[in-house]
Short mmCIF file of C-alpha atoms and ligand atoms in Angstrom, two decimals:
data_model
loop_
_atom_site.label_atom_id
_atom_site.label_comp_id
_atom_site.label_asym_id
_atom_site.label_seq_id
_atom_site.Cartn_x
_atom_site.Cartn_y
_atom_site.Cartn_z
CA MET A 1 41.20 -85.95 36.19
CA SER A 2 39.14 -84.02 38.66
CA ASN A 3 36.73 -85.98 40.84
CA ILE A 4 33.97 -83.70 39.63
CA GLU A 5 34.37 -84.54 35.91
CA GLY A 6 31.46 -86.76 34.56
CA LYS A 7 29.37 -86.50 37.81
CA VAL A 8 25.64 -86.20 37.55
CA VAL A 9 24.69 -83.32 39.84
CA ALA A 10 21.02 -82.28 40.51
CA ILE A 11 20.70 -78.93 41.92
CA THR A 12 17.49 -77.38 43.43
CA GLY A 13 16.85 -73.84 43.59
CA ALA A 14 19.26 -73.28 40.44
CA SER A 15 17.39 -70.37 38.77
CA SER A 16 19.39 -67.72 40.66
CA GLY A 17 22.06 -66.94 43.29
CA ILE A 18 23.94 -69.75 44.84
CA GLY A 19 22.18 -72.58 42.77
CA GLU A 20 22.76 -70.84 39.53
CA SER A 21 26.43 -70.25 40.37
CA ALA A 22 27.06 -73.87 41.41
CA ALA A 23 25.52 -75.10 38.11
CA ARG A 24 27.77 -73.00 36.15
CA HIS A 25 30.87 -73.66 38.16
CA LEU A 26 30.51 -77.63 38.26
CA ALA A 27 29.56 -77.70 34.60
CA LYS A 28 32.85 -75.78 33.80
CA LYS A 29 34.54 -78.61 35.89
CA GLY A 30 33.03 -81.22 33.70
CA ALA A 31 30.09 -82.40 35.80
CA ARG A 32 26.67 -83.07 33.86
CA VAL A 33 24.29 -80.51 35.98
CA VAL A 34 20.49 -80.82 36.20
CA LEU A 35 18.90 -77.61 37.27
CA GLY A 36 15.56 -77.38 39.04
CA ALA A 37 13.46 -74.64 40.26
CA ARG A 38 9.92 -72.91 39.34
CA ARG A 39 11.16 -69.99 37.18
CA THR A 40 11.80 -72.25 34.10
CA ASP A 41 12.58 -69.35 31.82
CA LYS A 42 15.52 -68.54 33.98
CA LEU A 43 16.52 -72.27 33.83
CA GLU A 44 16.49 -72.39 30.00
CA LYS A 45 18.61 -69.35 29.60
CA ILE A 46 21.31 -70.69 32.19
CA VAL A 47 21.29 -74.09 30.56
CA LYS A 48 21.70 -72.60 27.07
CA GLU A 49 24.63 -70.58 28.29
CA ILE A 50 26.28 -73.45 30.03
CA ARG A 51 25.90 -75.44 26.71
CA ALA A 52 27.25 -72.54 24.68
CA GLU A 53 30.38 -72.80 26.77
CA GLY A 54 30.72 -76.55 26.13
CA GLY A 55 29.04 -77.84 29.34
CA THR A 56 26.35 -80.60 29.65
CA ALA A 57 23.29 -79.33 31.40
CA GLU A 58 19.48 -80.10 31.43
CA PHE A 59 16.62 -78.42 33.33
CA ARG A 60 13.31 -79.60 34.84
CA PRO A 61 10.55 -77.70 36.42
CA LEU A 62 10.75 -78.13 40.07
CA ASP A 63 8.70 -77.01 43.20
CA VAL A 64 10.32 -78.64 46.25
CA THR A 65 7.26 -78.21 48.42
CA SER A 66 5.78 -81.21 46.27
CA ARG A 67 7.21 -84.54 46.87
CA GLU A 68 6.04 -85.78 43.53
CA SER A 69 7.87 -82.81 41.77
CA VAL A 70 11.16 -83.62 43.78
CA ASP A 71 10.81 -87.33 42.78
CA ASP A 72 10.23 -86.42 39.31
CA PHE A 73 13.11 -83.88 39.26
CA VAL A 74 15.66 -86.36 40.79
CA GLN A 75 14.57 -89.51 38.65
CA PHE A 76 14.75 -87.09 35.43
CA ALA A 77 18.30 -86.59 36.49
CA GLU A 78 19.14 -90.37 36.86
CA LYS A 79 17.13 -91.37 33.64
CA THR A 80 18.92 -88.78 31.61
CA PHE A 81 22.47 -89.51 32.44
CA GLY A 82 22.22 -92.99 33.74
CA LYS A 83 23.33 -92.34 37.29
CA LEU A 84 22.99 -89.92 40.23
CA ASP A 85 26.15 -88.83 42.09
CA VAL A 86 25.05 -85.61 43.96
CA VAL A 87 22.12 -83.91 45.03
CA VAL A 88 22.51 -80.20 46.08
CA ASN A 89 19.60 -79.38 48.23
CA ASN A 90 19.88 -75.62 47.90
CA ALA A 91 16.37 -74.24 47.25
CA GLY A 92 15.39 -71.82 50.14
CA LEU A 93 13.74 -68.48 51.21
CA MET A 94 14.37 -66.16 53.98
CA PRO A 95 11.46 -63.96 55.01
CA LEU A 96 12.85 -62.83 58.12
CA SER A 97 10.62 -61.19 60.91
CA PRO A 98 10.24 -61.08 64.67
CA LEU A 99 7.88 -63.76 66.02
CA GLU A 100 5.75 -60.96 67.36
CA ALA A 101 4.73 -59.95 63.64
CA LEU A 102 2.85 -63.34 63.49
CA LYS A 103 3.95 -63.88 59.87
CA VAL A 104 2.56 -67.51 60.10
CA ASP A 105 2.17 -68.04 56.31
CA GLU A 106 5.94 -67.17 55.74
CA TRP A 107 6.85 -69.46 58.83
CA ASP A 108 4.69 -72.25 57.12
CA ARG A 109 6.59 -71.46 53.74
CA MET A 110 10.01 -71.60 55.41
CA VAL A 111 9.16 -75.05 56.99
CA ASP A 112 7.94 -76.29 53.66
CA VAL A 113 10.82 -75.25 51.54
CA ASN A 114 13.74 -74.97 53.84
CA ILE A 115 13.11 -78.31 55.71
CA LYS A 116 10.57 -80.32 54.07
CA GLY A 117 12.07 -79.47 50.55
CA VAL A 118 15.53 -80.84 51.70
CA LEU A 119 13.83 -83.93 53.03
CA TYR A 120 12.04 -84.50 49.89
CA GLY A 121 15.50 -84.33 48.07
CA ILE A 122 16.78 -86.88 50.33
CA ALA A 123 13.72 -89.15 49.94
CA ALA A 124 14.13 -88.91 46.11
CA GLY A 125 17.82 -89.40 46.04
CA LEU A 126 18.71 -91.77 48.82
CA PRO A 127 17.18 -94.83 47.24
CA ILE A 128 19.07 -94.41 44.10
CA MET A 129 22.45 -93.73 45.86
CA LYS A 130 21.89 -96.94 48.18
CA ARG A 131 21.28 -98.93 45.17
CA GLN A 132 24.39 -97.50 43.43
CA GLY A 133 26.38 -97.95 46.87
CA HIS A 134 27.53 -94.33 46.37
CA GLY A 135 26.31 -90.78 46.35
CA GLN A 136 26.55 -87.40 48.01
CA PHE A 137 24.20 -84.75 49.53
CA ILE A 138 25.13 -81.22 49.80
CA ASN A 139 22.57 -79.35 51.83
CA ILE A 140 22.57 -75.52 51.97
CA SER A 141 22.44 -74.42 55.61
CA SER A 142 23.45 -70.69 56.79
CA VAL A 143 25.44 -69.16 59.41
CA ALA A 144 21.92 -68.80 60.65
CA GLY A 145 22.08 -72.67 61.22
CA HIS A 146 24.82 -71.77 63.78
CA LYS A 147 23.72 -68.53 65.37
CA VAL A 148 20.09 -67.30 66.23
CA PHE A 149 19.51 -63.71 65.90
CA PRO A 150 16.41 -61.42 66.49
CA SER A 151 13.85 -61.73 63.41
CA GLY A 152 15.65 -65.06 62.53
CA ALA A 153 13.74 -67.38 64.84
CA VAL A 154 11.92 -69.49 62.24
CA TYR A 155 14.75 -69.22 59.42
CA CYS A 156 17.34 -70.15 61.88
CA GLY A 157 15.05 -73.03 63.10
CA THR A 158 14.79 -74.31 59.63
CA LYS A 159 18.58 -74.08 59.06
CA PHE A 160 19.27 -75.68 62.35
CA ALA A 161 16.94 -78.62 61.32
CA VAL A 162 18.84 -78.84 57.91
CA ASN A 163 22.10 -79.53 60.11
CA ALA A 164 20.44 -81.94 62.35
CA ILE A 165 19.00 -83.85 59.47
CA SER A 166 22.22 -83.75 57.66
CA GLU A 167 24.14 -85.31 60.59
CA GLY A 168 21.53 -88.09 61.01
CA LEU A 169 21.94 -88.95 57.33
CA ARG A 170 25.46 -89.06 57.53
CA ALA A 171 25.89 -91.08 60.74
CA GLU A 172 23.15 -93.73 59.24
CA ASN A 173 24.87 -94.24 55.82
CA ALA A 174 28.39 -95.41 55.72
CA ASP A 175 28.39 -95.38 51.74
CA ILE A 176 26.97 -91.89 51.19
CA ARG A 177 28.85 -88.63 51.68
CA VAL A 178 26.85 -85.70 53.41
CA THR A 179 28.17 -81.99 53.25
CA VAL A 180 26.42 -79.06 55.01
CA VAL A 181 27.66 -75.74 53.28
CA SER A 182 26.75 -72.71 55.56
CA PRO A 183 26.99 -69.41 53.72
CA GLY A 184 27.11 -65.93 55.37
CA ALA A 185 25.97 -62.94 53.61
CA THR A 186 26.20 -63.84 49.80
CA GLU A 187 25.10 -61.89 46.63
CA SER A 188 21.67 -63.27 45.39
CA GLU A 189 17.76 -62.61 45.47
CA LEU A 190 17.23 -64.15 48.88
CA ALA A 191 16.60 -60.69 50.68
CA ASP A 192 13.72 -60.14 48.44
CA THR A 193 11.67 -62.67 50.22
CA ILE A 194 11.64 -60.36 53.47
CA THR A 195 8.30 -58.41 53.80
CA HIS A 196 8.92 -57.02 57.25
CA GLY A 197 10.14 -53.34 56.64
CA GLU A 198 12.61 -52.88 59.56
CA THR A 199 14.25 -56.43 59.12
CA ARG A 200 14.73 -55.77 55.32
CA ALA A 201 16.44 -52.53 56.23
CA MET A 202 18.61 -54.15 58.58
CA ILE A 203 19.54 -57.15 56.30
CA ASP A 204 20.19 -54.76 53.42
CA GLN A 205 22.83 -53.03 55.55
CA LEU A 206 24.33 -56.29 56.40
CA ARG A 207 24.18 -57.40 52.78
CA GLU A 208 26.56 -54.59 51.71
CA LEU A 209 29.41 -56.92 52.72
CA ALA A 210 28.07 -59.72 50.52
CA ILE A 211 30.40 -62.08 48.79
CA PRO A 212 29.92 -63.35 45.32
CA ALA A 213 27.75 -66.55 45.00
CA GLN A 214 30.87 -67.96 43.22
CA ALA A 215 32.53 -68.20 46.70
CA ILE A 216 29.73 -70.80 47.84
CA ALA A 217 30.11 -72.53 44.49
CA ASP A 218 33.68 -72.90 45.16
CA ALA A 219 33.10 -74.65 48.57
CA ILE A 220 30.52 -77.02 46.97
CA GLY A 221 33.10 -78.05 44.26
CA PHE A 222 35.73 -78.40 46.87
CA ALA A 223 33.43 -80.98 48.78
CA ILE A 224 32.51 -82.81 45.67
CA GLU A 225 36.21 -83.09 44.35
CA GLN A 226 37.59 -84.97 47.36
CA PRO A 227 38.52 -88.63 47.12
CA ASP A 228 35.51 -90.77 47.38
CA ASN A 229 36.49 -91.85 50.90
CA VAL A 230 36.83 -88.41 52.04
CA ASP A 231 33.72 -86.73 53.41
CA VAL A 232 33.78 -82.96 54.01
CA ASN A 233 30.82 -82.63 56.47
CA GLU A 234 30.71 -78.93 57.20
CA ILE A 235 31.87 -75.72 55.62
CA ILE A 236 31.15 -72.22 56.88
CA VAL A 237 31.90 -69.54 54.10
CA ARG A 238 31.19 -65.86 55.23
CA PRO A 239 32.52 -62.35 54.19
CA THR A 240 35.62 -61.57 56.39
CA ALA A 241 34.06 -58.60 58.04
CA GLN A 242 30.66 -60.35 58.85
CA PRO A 243 30.21 -60.05 62.52
CA LEU A 244 27.30 -62.48 62.87
P1 NDP B 301 18.03 -67.01 45.60
O1 NDP B 301 16.71 -66.25 46.27
O2 NDP B 301 18.85 -66.19 44.65
O3 NDP B 301 17.66 -68.40 45.16
C1 NDP B 301 16.60 -69.22 45.82
C2 NDP B 301 16.34 -70.44 44.91
O4 NDP B 301 15.42 -71.24 45.48
C3 NDP B 301 15.94 -69.92 43.64
O5 NDP B 301 16.55 -70.68 42.53
C4 NDP B 301 14.19 -70.20 43.69
O6 NDP B 301 13.93 -70.50 42.42
C5 NDP B 301 14.39 -71.50 44.54
N1 NDP B 301 13.06 -71.78 45.19
C6 NDP B 301 12.64 -70.92 46.08
N2 NDP B 301 11.33 -71.67 46.31
C7 NDP B 301 11.28 -72.75 45.73
C8 NDP B 301 10.31 -73.97 45.44
N3 NDP B 301 9.20 -73.91 46.34
N4 NDP B 301 10.85 -74.94 44.74
C9 NDP B 301 11.87 -74.94 43.94
N5 NDP B 301 12.87 -73.87 44.17
C10 NDP B 301 12.53 -72.90 44.91
O7 NDP B 301 18.75 -67.10 47.08
P2 NDP B 301 20.19 -67.87 47.46
O8 NDP B 301 20.99 -68.35 46.36
O9 NDP B 301 20.89 -66.97 48.44
O10 NDP B 301 19.72 -69.08 48.31
C11 NDP B 301 20.33 -70.42 48.07
C12 NDP B 301 20.42 -71.16 49.42
O11 NDP B 301 21.30 -70.44 50.16
C13 NDP B 301 19.05 -71.06 50.60
O12 NDP B 301 18.85 -72.18 51.02
C14 NDP B 301 19.44 -70.18 51.51
O13 NDP B 301 18.75 -70.17 52.75
C15 NDP B 301 20.95 -70.32 51.48
N6 NDP B 301 21.71 -69.15 52.12
C16 NDP B 301 21.97 -67.97 51.37
C17 NDP B 301 22.58 -66.97 51.88
C18 NDP B 301 22.76 -65.65 51.21
O14 NDP B 301 23.17 -64.64 51.93
N7 NDP B 301 22.48 -65.57 50.06
C19 NDP B 301 23.19 -67.07 53.37
C20 NDP B 301 22.93 -68.29 53.94
C21 NDP B 301 22.11 -69.38 53.32
P3 NDP B 301 12.41 -70.21 41.84
O15 NDP B 301 11.93 -68.99 42.63
O16 NDP B 301 12.61 -70.03 40.41
O17 NDP B 301 11.63 -71.42 42.25
#
């Protein structure tokens, strides 16, 4: 039996891209998945399709910028299925721009979703996992959490923060597994959040190499299916031809 089968996995940002792909992939492998995001029409459709293929899935409206909403989401997963094995902190946005453009509202938004959203996911899941004596966080970072590039100062900063927070979480908790998955260019809606014209053109060109979101879902599945005493802490998955 796979070490994914029967696990309860709560996934933030599951209405598109990597989160959606992870939900479909893990459900196929027998996990009971709980999908959260703001676009509930999309979640409803994905859950219906997972169920039609024999999978077990539920959804719940989620805004990761609200601590109450994240608590409600994670508690819903535990109450519905009686336990919580994995939280995938995946929700994120990437409105890249040079600092000089002073898109301060977008900086705020990235801090709120990419950093505070992950922290709220930890705050909601950790007490449950400590009570159970086991659990796993999978935090989605980026190659931008390893390298800083022009127009990426704030986005990279949020992803470096995800790495640092994840390492602290790991070091403090001998009973909890912590995995950082860092994708390179991956097919999704992520570039749609870029409002700076020149940066968008540069990223659109880079994203011509993009790999399918399934490649990241496979990495998430790999981290979950290891034996309970094996903690895969970091995985970088990028297109072979991606220079950055
Ligand atoms: P998408 O834009 O396709 O997905 C982002 C998801 O986050 C959506 O489901 C969106 O749902 C959700 N989301 C955004 N804001 C909120 C919010 N406030 N509350 C709840 N959910 C929210 O992009 P990806 O799948 O690519 O992004 C997933 C993660 O992967 C992000 O953390 C991103 O930084 C990371 N990543 C992606 C890469 C790529 O090339 N695609 C590369 C490196 C990292 P909704 O709008 O319905 O709320």
